[in-house]
Amino acid sequence: MAVADLIPGVRVLAGYRREWLPKDVVAGVVLTTLLVPQGMAYAELAGLPAITGLYTSVLCLLAYAVFGPSRILVLGPDSSLGPMIAAVLLPLVVADGDPAKAVALASVLALMVGAMLTVAAVAKLGFVADLLSRPTQLGYVNGLALTILIGQLPKLFGFSTDGEGLIGETVAFVRGVAAGETVPAALAIGVSGLVVILALRRWAPKVPGILVAVLGAIAATVWLGLEGRGVSVVGPLPQGFPPFTVPSVEWSELGLLAAGALGITLVSVTDTISTASTFAARTGQEVRGNQEMIGIGAANLAAGLFQGFPVSTSGSRTAVAESAGARSQVTGVVGAAAITLLLVLVPGLLKDLPQPMLAAVVIAASLSLADAAGMRRLWRQRRVEFALATAAFLGVALFGVLPGIAVAVGLSVLNVFRRAWWPYHTVLGRADGVAGFHDVRSYPDAALTPGLVLFRFDAPLIFANARTFRDEIRHLARTEPAPEWIVVAAEPITDIDTTAADMLEDLDEELNAKGISLVFAEMKTPVRTKIDRYKLTRTIDPAHFYPTIEDAVAAFHPRRRT
């Protein structure tokens, strides 16, 4: 395998065009204005010091530039992962509240996620992203958005709570407001910043709303002396860059970390593949799922070795880079360099950034995550999938982020199983003016042939639905007058397992005893091969397999004349 296949950054450098450089530099600088406040805000969302968000941003950008296959995708701290990281760390650090321990745990979590992603890529397990169906993703993300919003309200109002879970946090927030704990100056600066971000996003999307709001909040804090009025600020950041660090944790903590890493890995893969597909479609690039996992795996490993935490793709930051003219991952390298210069040369630049402003950044992100329109669309289009989305939403909202992802995955898998368990099935007839045979539910006036039933079963015939198939055939056999042939339109049946084969053998003998023949039409060659392998033609007449439904009907009519 070529080096360029393992390290896509080599291919980018080999084909880099000189005219791209000015655009990549400008896009990198523009991107930095978003990376810094969001990185700090999402670090605090994850229960970590704000500075770790900047460390994480630098390392993941550099690692993805080397190992990531996309020319434009931007990785970094993510609002959807923040609550998941916090859910893992909180039980492990709540006893002593040590920030250094929290950082070490988060770094180990990032290393675990990176290792899982790398192993999954080598094993070509990119399909695991399909474990979250679109409806369950929608419900999960909406539940996550609400959880983030409620969790940030106390900080926006200038106080803190110790509530746990959505309900607990909501109750604690309401009690805090009722008890007069709100800091008016904090609420004013936070709400003002939120309004600026949302207004510019809506009416001037090309203006960096977060940067405008952050700079305005810093200026107001300094000029109006808001820190003296009870507004918490970020404070001075540590100068310089963290050294290479191999984090260490207790053996007893690895179990919870591994479980959290698994959930974060699944969400990260799903988010990255979907975002990569969206932007690849715009630029005509091909999505390489397994290489994407290597790219985000490398980003997580790099972050974990420099006091960082798990990262994923950011659709919003990628969109900013694209609109700013980014041509390659040099944009991310420029962003990483700019953040590094900030840490080395002017670490005090953000010391007066008010904490309510960071809460406003996170709340704005949560509002962009929410998709009420998607829920309404599901309600109109398919009520069953709306119910799945609602269940995933409630799973996150009521049980927490990590149990919520387990609920979402479980619902997706159960929905697939439900469709295989109770697939659509119908009787076919010949409708006037339409060629062929069609569903009598769609064509109620379709003509049926006396003595002949055409039955279509829209799923592979497997252990889960073998009884359903058998019961439907039995029901058709009991109709009056009793049919002579039951023809199975088998084109949708893509497989028959051994459980279903045994059922077919018993069913055919049962029907033969009643003078009814079980006939198949349009069976696919691989499925017919399995029929022969199972030796079902010992009971099912080998002549009762027809290439088309028309052939089966034509064979039935001469038989009726005799």
XYZ file of C-alpha atoms in Angstrom:
562
model
C 0.000 0.000 0.000
C 1.344 3.452 -0.950
C 2.348 5.926 1.758
C -0.172 8.391 0.333
C -2.945 5.879 1.006
C -1.974 5.563 4.670
C -1.080 9.233 5.115
C -3.354 11.340 2.866
C -1.512 14.492 3.950
C 1.366 13.395 1.755
C -0.919 13.334 -1.276
C -2.274 16.797 -0.433
C 1.238 18.265 -0.217
C 2.319 16.535 -3.434
C -0.606 18.036 -5.335
C -0.758 21.357 -3.527
C -1.134 24.426 -5.726
C 0.580 27.682 -4.883
C -2.571 29.707 -5.638
C -4.422 27.851 -2.849
C -2.147 29.212 -0.102
C -3.652 32.720 0.287
C -7.166 31.268 0.461
C -6.135 28.604 2.983
C -4.409 31.199 5.176
C -7.400 33.538 5.168
C -9.786 30.634 5.861
C -7.520 29.456 8.692
C -7.544 32.866 10.342
C -11.327 33.130 9.991
C -11.692 29.610 11.377
C -9.555 30.501 14.401
C -12.093 33.147 15.449
C -14.594 30.303 15.825
C -12.229 27.642 17.149
C -11.063 29.601 20.195
C -14.384 30.519 21.866
C -16.087 27.261 20.876
C -13.140 25.162 22.030
C -13.158 26.853 25.424
C -16.945 26.660 25.738
C -17.155 22.987 24.779
C -14.341 22.125 27.195
C -16.372 23.574 30.043
C -19.439 21.774 28.701
C -17.443 18.564 29.131
C -16.607 19.521 32.722
C -12.984 20.445 31.958
C -10.854 23.609 32.231
C -11.382 25.947 29.281
C -7.721 25.794 28.276
C -8.011 22.093 27.413
C -10.346 23.035 24.573
C -7.537 24.984 22.931
C -4.982 22.214 23.449
C -7.444 19.741 21.923
C -8.205 21.977 18.940
C -4.531 22.353 18.018
C -3.639 18.656 18.179
C -6.711 17.309 16.418
C -6.342 19.810 13.555
C -2.713 18.841 13.007
C -3.337 15.085 13.249
C -6.304 15.165 10.873
C -4.325 17.271 8.393
C -1.848 14.371 8.190
C -4.158 11.339 8.387
C -7.583 12.639 7.327
C -8.742 12.033 3.735
C -11.026 15.072 3.383
C -9.559 18.278 2.021
C -11.942 20.474 3.969
C -13.405 18.655 6.977
C -12.714 20.405 10.319
C -12.418 18.437 13.555
C -12.462 19.736 17.097
C -14.304 19.826 20.429
C -17.974 19.197 19.712
C -21.186 20.191 21.455
C -22.688 16.733 20.940
C -19.735 15.002 22.629
C -19.428 17.450 25.544
C -22.328 16.056 27.589
C -21.184 12.498 26.889
C -17.689 13.264 28.175
C -19.134 14.977 31.238
C -21.395 11.987 31.914
C -18.339 9.724 31.993
C -16.108 12.026 34.037
C -18.598 13.253 36.623
C -18.983 9.991 38.582
C -15.191 9.556 38.636
C -14.163 13.030 39.826
C -17.182 14.158 41.852
C -15.631 12.949 45.108
C -12.586 15.212 45.051
C -13.360 17.592 42.183
C -9.711 17.616 41.082
C -9.355 19.325 37.654
C -6.035 17.539 37.012
C -7.711 14.191 37.530
C -10.572 15.206 35.234
C -8.064 16.127 32.510
C -6.223 12.802 32.917
C -9.491 10.867 32.680
C -10.554 12.843 29.613
C -7.185 12.187 27.972
C -7.485 8.444 28.587
C -11.000 8.622 27.166
C -9.619 10.279 24.019
C -6.929 7.589 23.709
C -9.572 4.862 24.030
C -11.752 6.502 21.390
C -8.729 6.863 19.099
C -7.781 3.217 19.575
C -11.354 2.020 18.939
C -11.624 4.103 15.786
C -8.287 2.847 14.478
C -9.163 -0.795 15.146
C -12.583 -0.287 13.530
C -10.935 1.243 10.461
C -8.434 -1.598 10.100
C -11.289 -4.104 10.475
C -13.345 -2.092 7.946
C -16.213 -1.572 10.379
C -17.425 1.708 8.926
C -20.892 0.207 8.682
C -21.326 0.667 12.455
C -22.416 4.207 11.626
C -25.612 2.613 10.298
C -26.560 1.496 13.822
C -28.166 4.902 14.334
C -31.079 5.335 11.937
C -32.103 8.822 10.884
C -35.224 8.962 13.139
C -33.293 7.805 16.210
C -30.468 10.226 15.382
C -33.043 12.984 15.180
C -34.556 12.098 18.538
C -31.165 11.679 20.165
C -29.879 15.030 18.881
C -33.040 16.859 19.964
C -32.778 15.304 23.418
C -29.117 16.284 23.521
C -29.948 19.863 22.498
C -32.476 20.173 25.311
C -30.060 18.641 27.823
C -27.304 21.086 26.806
C -29.673 24.054 26.938
C -30.989 23.285 30.431
C -27.483 22.508 31.702
C -26.154 25.917 30.566
C -28.994 28.082 31.891
C -27.580 28.420 35.427
C -24.230 29.642 34.055
C -26.079 32.077 31.792
C -27.899 33.432 34.867
C -24.665 33.709 36.840
C -24.976 30.885 39.376
C -24.386 27.144 39.619
C -26.502 24.166 40.659
C -25.861 20.599 41.744
C -28.831 19.027 39.983
C -28.354 15.766 38.084
C -30.208 14.766 34.944
C -32.581 16.911 32.917
C -35.347 16.963 35.512
C -32.975 17.503 38.428
C -31.159 20.324 36.627
C -34.443 21.962 35.629
C -35.768 21.853 39.190
C -32.475 23.154 40.598
C -32.410 25.995 38.058
C -35.981 27.060 38.821
C -35.258 26.974 42.556
C -32.107 29.050 42.055
C -34.002 31.704 40.102
C -36.811 31.698 42.667
C -34.282 32.081 45.480
C -32.847 35.207 43.850
C -29.468 33.717 42.894
C -29.519 35.343 39.450
C -26.696 37.808 38.835
C -28.306 40.578 36.724
C -25.038 41.640 35.089
C -24.234 38.032 34.145
C -27.686 37.488 32.680
C -27.477 40.742 30.723
C -24.082 39.979 29.179
C -25.020 36.350 28.419
C -28.394 37.095 26.860
C -26.959 40.020 24.874
C -24.246 37.763 23.484
C -26.780 35.062 22.610
C -28.983 37.577 20.801
C -26.001 38.866 18.804
C -24.960 35.325 17.785
C -28.476 34.286 16.739
C -29.259 37.575 14.997
C -26.070 37.563 12.922
C -26.529 33.853 12.133
C -30.008 34.649 10.830
C -29.525 37.953 8.987
C -25.770 38.200 8.345
C -24.415 34.629 8.189
C -21.089 35.723 6.693
C -20.294 37.860 9.744
C -18.541 35.825 12.490
C -21.273 36.263 15.090
C -19.467 34.371 17.836
C -16.351 36.525 17.435
C -18.399 39.729 17.502
C -20.242 38.603 20.622
C -17.068 37.453 22.400
C -15.172 40.678 21.684
C -18.172 42.742 22.747
C -18.506 40.764 25.981
C -14.803 41.193 26.817
C -15.016 44.942 26.120
C -18.143 45.317 28.259
C -16.577 43.342 31.098
C -13.507 45.588 31.142
C -15.222 48.948 30.614
C -18.154 48.338 32.960
C -16.207 46.433 35.609
C -18.591 43.479 35.445
C -16.262 41.180 37.341
C -16.790 43.392 40.360
C -20.546 42.977 39.904
C -20.428 39.231 40.350
C -19.752 38.118 36.771
C -17.344 35.163 36.600
C -14.605 35.372 33.963
C -12.294 32.811 32.401
C -9.198 34.306 34.011
C -5.591 34.089 32.775
C -4.800 31.050 30.660
C -1.594 29.080 31.257
C 1.190 30.303 29.003
C 2.754 27.913 26.545
C 1.786 24.492 25.299
C 1.418 21.288 27.315
C 4.185 18.685 27.070
C 3.720 15.204 25.714
C 1.900 13.386 28.521
C 0.867 9.764 28.975
C -2.144 10.027 31.291
C -2.656 7.490 34.057
C -5.834 6.436 35.857
C -6.903 3.773 38.325
C -7.663 0.288 36.993
C -11.111 0.493 38.588
C -11.945 3.486 36.397
C -11.223 1.816 33.072
C -14.578 0.025 32.834
C -16.672 3.187 32.863
C -14.203 4.936 30.580
C -14.373 2.077 28.060
C -18.189 2.110 28.060
C -18.197 5.863 27.512
C -15.551 5.590 24.799
C -17.711 3.086 22.924
C -20.687 5.451 22.875
C -18.526 8.426 21.900
C -16.926 6.377 19.113
C -20.307 5.471 17.650
C -21.560 9.071 17.723
C -18.262 10.380 16.346
C -18.253 7.918 13.437
C -21.892 8.587 12.586
C -21.431 12.348 12.749
C -18.202 12.281 10.740
C -19.502 10.024 7.968
C -22.690 12.061 7.538
C -20.828 15.396 7.576
C -18.134 14.103 5.226
C -20.813 12.826 2.821
C -22.546 16.210 2.804
C -19.431 18.219 1.977
C -18.010 15.592 -0.373
C -21.185 15.797 -2.449
C -20.618 19.554 -2.852
C -17.022 19.221 -4.006
C -17.279 16.009 -6.008
C -15.001 14.064 -3.647
C -15.486 10.458 -2.640
C -16.098 9.577 1.011
C -13.597 7.015 2.315
C -15.279 5.818 5.488
C -12.486 3.663 6.865
C -9.832 6.316 6.182
C -12.083 8.884 7.869
C -12.056 6.684 10.967
C -8.264 6.570 10.836
C -8.223 10.358 10.553
C -10.476 11.012 13.543
C -8.758 8.161 15.402
C -5.394 9.870 14.922
C -6.925 13.186 16.005
C -8.190 11.637 19.244
C -4.883 9.885 19.937
C -2.972 13.124 19.439
C -5.353 15.064 21.678
C -5.148 12.393 24.381
C -1.361 12.647 24.539
C -1.399 16.431 25.070
C -4.016 16.877 27.816
C -6.948 16.906 25.397
C -10.305 15.137 25.208
C -12.370 13.283 22.550
C -13.205 15.157 19.351
C -15.424 14.757 16.336
C -16.274 16.518 13.103
C -17.943 19.912 13.268
C -20.410 20.686 10.524
C -20.616 24.359 11.506
C -16.836 24.903 11.548
C -16.455 22.986 8.281
C -19.100 25.235 6.712
C -17.211 28.318 7.937
C -13.961 27.012 6.424
C -15.680 26.246 3.131
C -17.374 29.649 2.902
C -14.067 31.346 3.748
C -12.475 29.710 0.708
C -10.577 26.765 2.219
C -8.928 24.544 -0.378
C -7.108 21.987 1.767
C -6.210 20.899 5.283
C -3.608 23.676 5.308
C -6.561 25.720 6.619
C -6.606 23.572 9.750
C -2.828 23.832 10.120
C -3.083 27.631 9.974
C -5.821 27.524 12.611
C -3.670 25.322 14.859
C -0.690 27.655 14.428
C -2.800 30.701 15.266
C -4.088 29.111 18.481
C -0.558 28.092 19.435
C 0.667 31.673 18.959
C -2.194 32.856 21.146
C -1.161 30.467 23.922
C 2.542 31.290 23.673
C 2.484 35.033 23.072
C -0.771 36.475 24.474
C -2.357 33.977 26.906
C -3.978 36.855 28.808
C -5.967 38.025 25.793
C -9.089 36.141 26.892
C -8.785 36.511 30.661
C -11.761 38.915 30.813
C -14.064 36.678 28.766
C -17.193 36.257 30.943
C -18.406 32.746 31.703
C -22.028 33.628 30.758
C -20.712 34.409 27.263
C -19.315 30.866 27.005
C -22.721 29.605 28.124
C -24.293 31.667 25.335
C -21.936 30.070 22.776
C -22.945 26.596 23.949
C -26.663 27.449 24.003
C -26.406 28.784 20.445
C -24.802 25.493 19.443
C -27.583 23.527 21.150
C -30.215 25.505 19.263
C -28.475 24.699 15.978
C -28.485 21.011 16.940
C -32.234 20.932 17.522
C -34.392 19.968 14.555
C -38.059 20.506 15.343
C -38.872 20.658 11.627
C -37.483 17.152 11.199
C -39.765 15.859 13.949
C -42.782 17.501 12.309
C -41.811 15.949 8.984
C -41.653 12.485 10.574
C -45.083 13.049 12.129
C -46.523 13.789 8.692
C -44.647 11.101 6.798
C -44.355 8.067 9.078
C -45.833 7.890 12.575
C -43.882 4.761 13.541
C -40.568 6.495 12.930
C -41.845 9.584 14.754
C -42.486 7.313 17.735
C -38.918 5.983 17.464
C -37.538 9.520 17.388
C -39.664 10.461 20.411
C -38.484 7.410 22.334
C -34.826 8.276 21.581
C -35.500 11.863 22.666
C -36.999 10.695 25.956
C -34.140 8.244 26.457
C -31.620 11.105 26.400
C -33.824 13.552 28.295
C -34.881 11.212 31.105
C -32.017 8.737 31.496
C -28.986 10.793 30.459
C -26.680 11.086 27.485
C -24.883 7.732 27.642
C -28.002 5.662 28.381
C -29.702 7.743 25.709
C -27.235 6.669 23.035
C -27.774 3.051 24.103
C -31.535 3.568 23.796
C -31.091 5.136 20.351
C -28.931 2.255 19.097
C -31.270 -0.322 20.609
C -34.308 1.293 18.988
C -32.584 1.407 15.601
C -31.729 -2.292 15.786
C -35.196 -3.210 17.057
C -36.786 -1.229 14.230
C -34.800 -3.224 11.681
C -35.799 -6.433 13.432
C -39.447 -5.317 13.568
C -39.502 -4.808 9.813
C -38.066 -8.271 9.288
C -40.394 -9.779 11.900
C -43.621 -8.297 10.537
C -42.888 -7.416 6.921
C -45.460 -6.097 4.520
C -47.379 -8.861 2.730
C -50.340 -8.824 0.420
C -52.417 -10.626 -2.210
C -51.929 -9.690 -5.865
C -54.526 -9.366 -8.613
C -54.848 -8.192 -12.196
C -56.002 -4.583 -12.439
C -57.779 -3.154 -15.509
C -55.562 -1.020 -17.703
C -52.355 -1.878 -15.818
C -49.934 -4.544 -16.986
C -48.943 -7.286 -14.567
C -50.253 -8.165 -11.117
C -50.628 -5.635 -8.335
C -51.388 -5.167 -4.641
C -55.125 -5.505 -4.044
C -54.852 -2.882 -1.288
C -53.775 -0.341 -3.892
C -56.156 -1.750 -6.508
C -59.260 -2.946 -4.632
C -61.035 -3.806 -7.897
C -58.205 -6.043 -9.134
C -59.471 -9.366 -10.503
C -58.555 -12.602 -8.681
C -58.325 -15.966 -10.391
C -60.681 -18.572 -8.843
C -58.682 -21.355 -7.249
C -55.434 -19.370 -7.404
C -53.948 -17.020 -4.769
C -50.964 -14.807 -5.544
C -49.167 -13.944 -2.286
C -46.232 -11.531 -1.919
C -44.013 -11.448 1.188
C -41.666 -8.439 1.270
C -38.703 -9.675 3.318
C -36.078 -12.402 3.555
C -37.642 -15.539 4.985
C -35.812 -16.082 8.280
C -36.349 -17.453 11.778
C -37.904 -14.172 12.984
C -40.740 -14.137 10.445
C -41.134 -17.817 9.546
C -44.187 -18.125 11.800
C -45.720 -14.965 10.305
C -45.299 -16.380 6.796
C -46.741 -19.756 7.813
C -49.758 -18.190 9.538
C -50.560 -16.016 6.514
C -50.381 -18.999 4.151
C -52.604 -21.005 6.489
C -55.089 -18.142 6.573
C -55.197 -18.061 2.769
C -55.640 -21.837 2.668
C -58.740 -21.572 4.906
C -60.578 -19.130 2.636
C -63.727 -20.258 0.857
C -63.685 -21.628 -1.735
C -60.342 -23.192 -0.868
C -57.548 -22.399 -3.355
C -55.864 -25.091 -5.400
C -52.602 -23.179 -5.798
C -50.983 -20.629 -3.520
C -48.322 -18.911 -5.597
C -45.660 -17.040 -3.624
C -44.349 -14.026 -5.561
C -40.846 -14.597 -4.232
C -38.904 -11.764 -5.884
C -38.682 -9.752 -2.584
C -37.482 -12.855 -0.683
C -33.702 -12.437 -0.769
C -32.828 -15.253 1.642
C -34.207 -18.380 3.297
C -32.508 -19.638 6.441
C -32.659 -23.175 7.853
C -35.465 -22.362 10.304
C -37.609 -21.054 7.453
C -36.650 -24.074 5.322
C -37.945 -26.479 7.962
C -41.128 -24.417 8.185
C -41.610 -24.584 4.399
C -41.182 -28.355 4.401
C -43.803 -28.839 7.117
C -46.116 -26.264 5.551
C -45.959 -27.892 2.112
C -46.816 -31.289 3.545
C -49.702 -29.723 5.457
C -51.048 -28.040 2.314
C -50.592 -31.169 0.196
C -52.782 -33.058 2.641
C -55.532 -30.523 1.891
C -55.023 -30.759 -1.877
C -53.326 -27.353 -2.099
C -50.046 -26.820 -3.944
C -47.401 -24.353 -2.743
C -45.874 -22.701 -5.828
C -43.086 -20.131 -6.210
C -42.549 -17.504 -8.908
C -39.678 -15.079 -9.556
C -37.411 -16.677 -6.958
C -33.858 -15.368 -7.200
C -31.195 -17.867 -8.295
C -29.164 -17.680 -5.025
C -32.325 -18.400 -3.034
C -33.306 -21.269 -5.339
C -29.808 -22.680 -4.852
C -30.436 -22.747 -1.103
C -33.768 -24.502 -1.684
C -31.879 -27.249 -3.491
C -29.195 -27.377 -0.806
C -31.874 -27.779 1.889
C -33.419 -30.584 -0.252
C -36.856 -28.960 -0.029
C -37.747 -30.344 -3.444
C -38.337 -33.668 -1.692
C -41.746 -32.227 -0.754
C -42.129 -29.144 -2.964
C -42.627 -30.202 -6.578
C -39.553 -29.060 -8.580
C -41.952 -28.158 -11.386
C -43.626 -25.598 -9.097
C -40.906 -22.992 -9.538
C -41.655 -20.488 -12.309
C -39.503 -17.631 -13.646
C -42.396 -15.133 -13.640
C -45.822 -14.749 -12.084
C -47.334 -14.771 -15.588
C -45.741 -18.169 -16.241
C -47.203 -19.541 -13.003
C -50.693 -18.230 -13.844
C -50.439 -19.592 -17.374
C -49.436 -23.008 -16.000
C -52.418 -22.965 -13.647
C -55.052 -22.344 -16.346
C -54.398 -25.468 -18.485
C -54.474 -27.466 -15.290
C -57.949 -26.072 -14.546
C -59.204 -27.238 -17.961
C -58.107 -30.779 -17.255
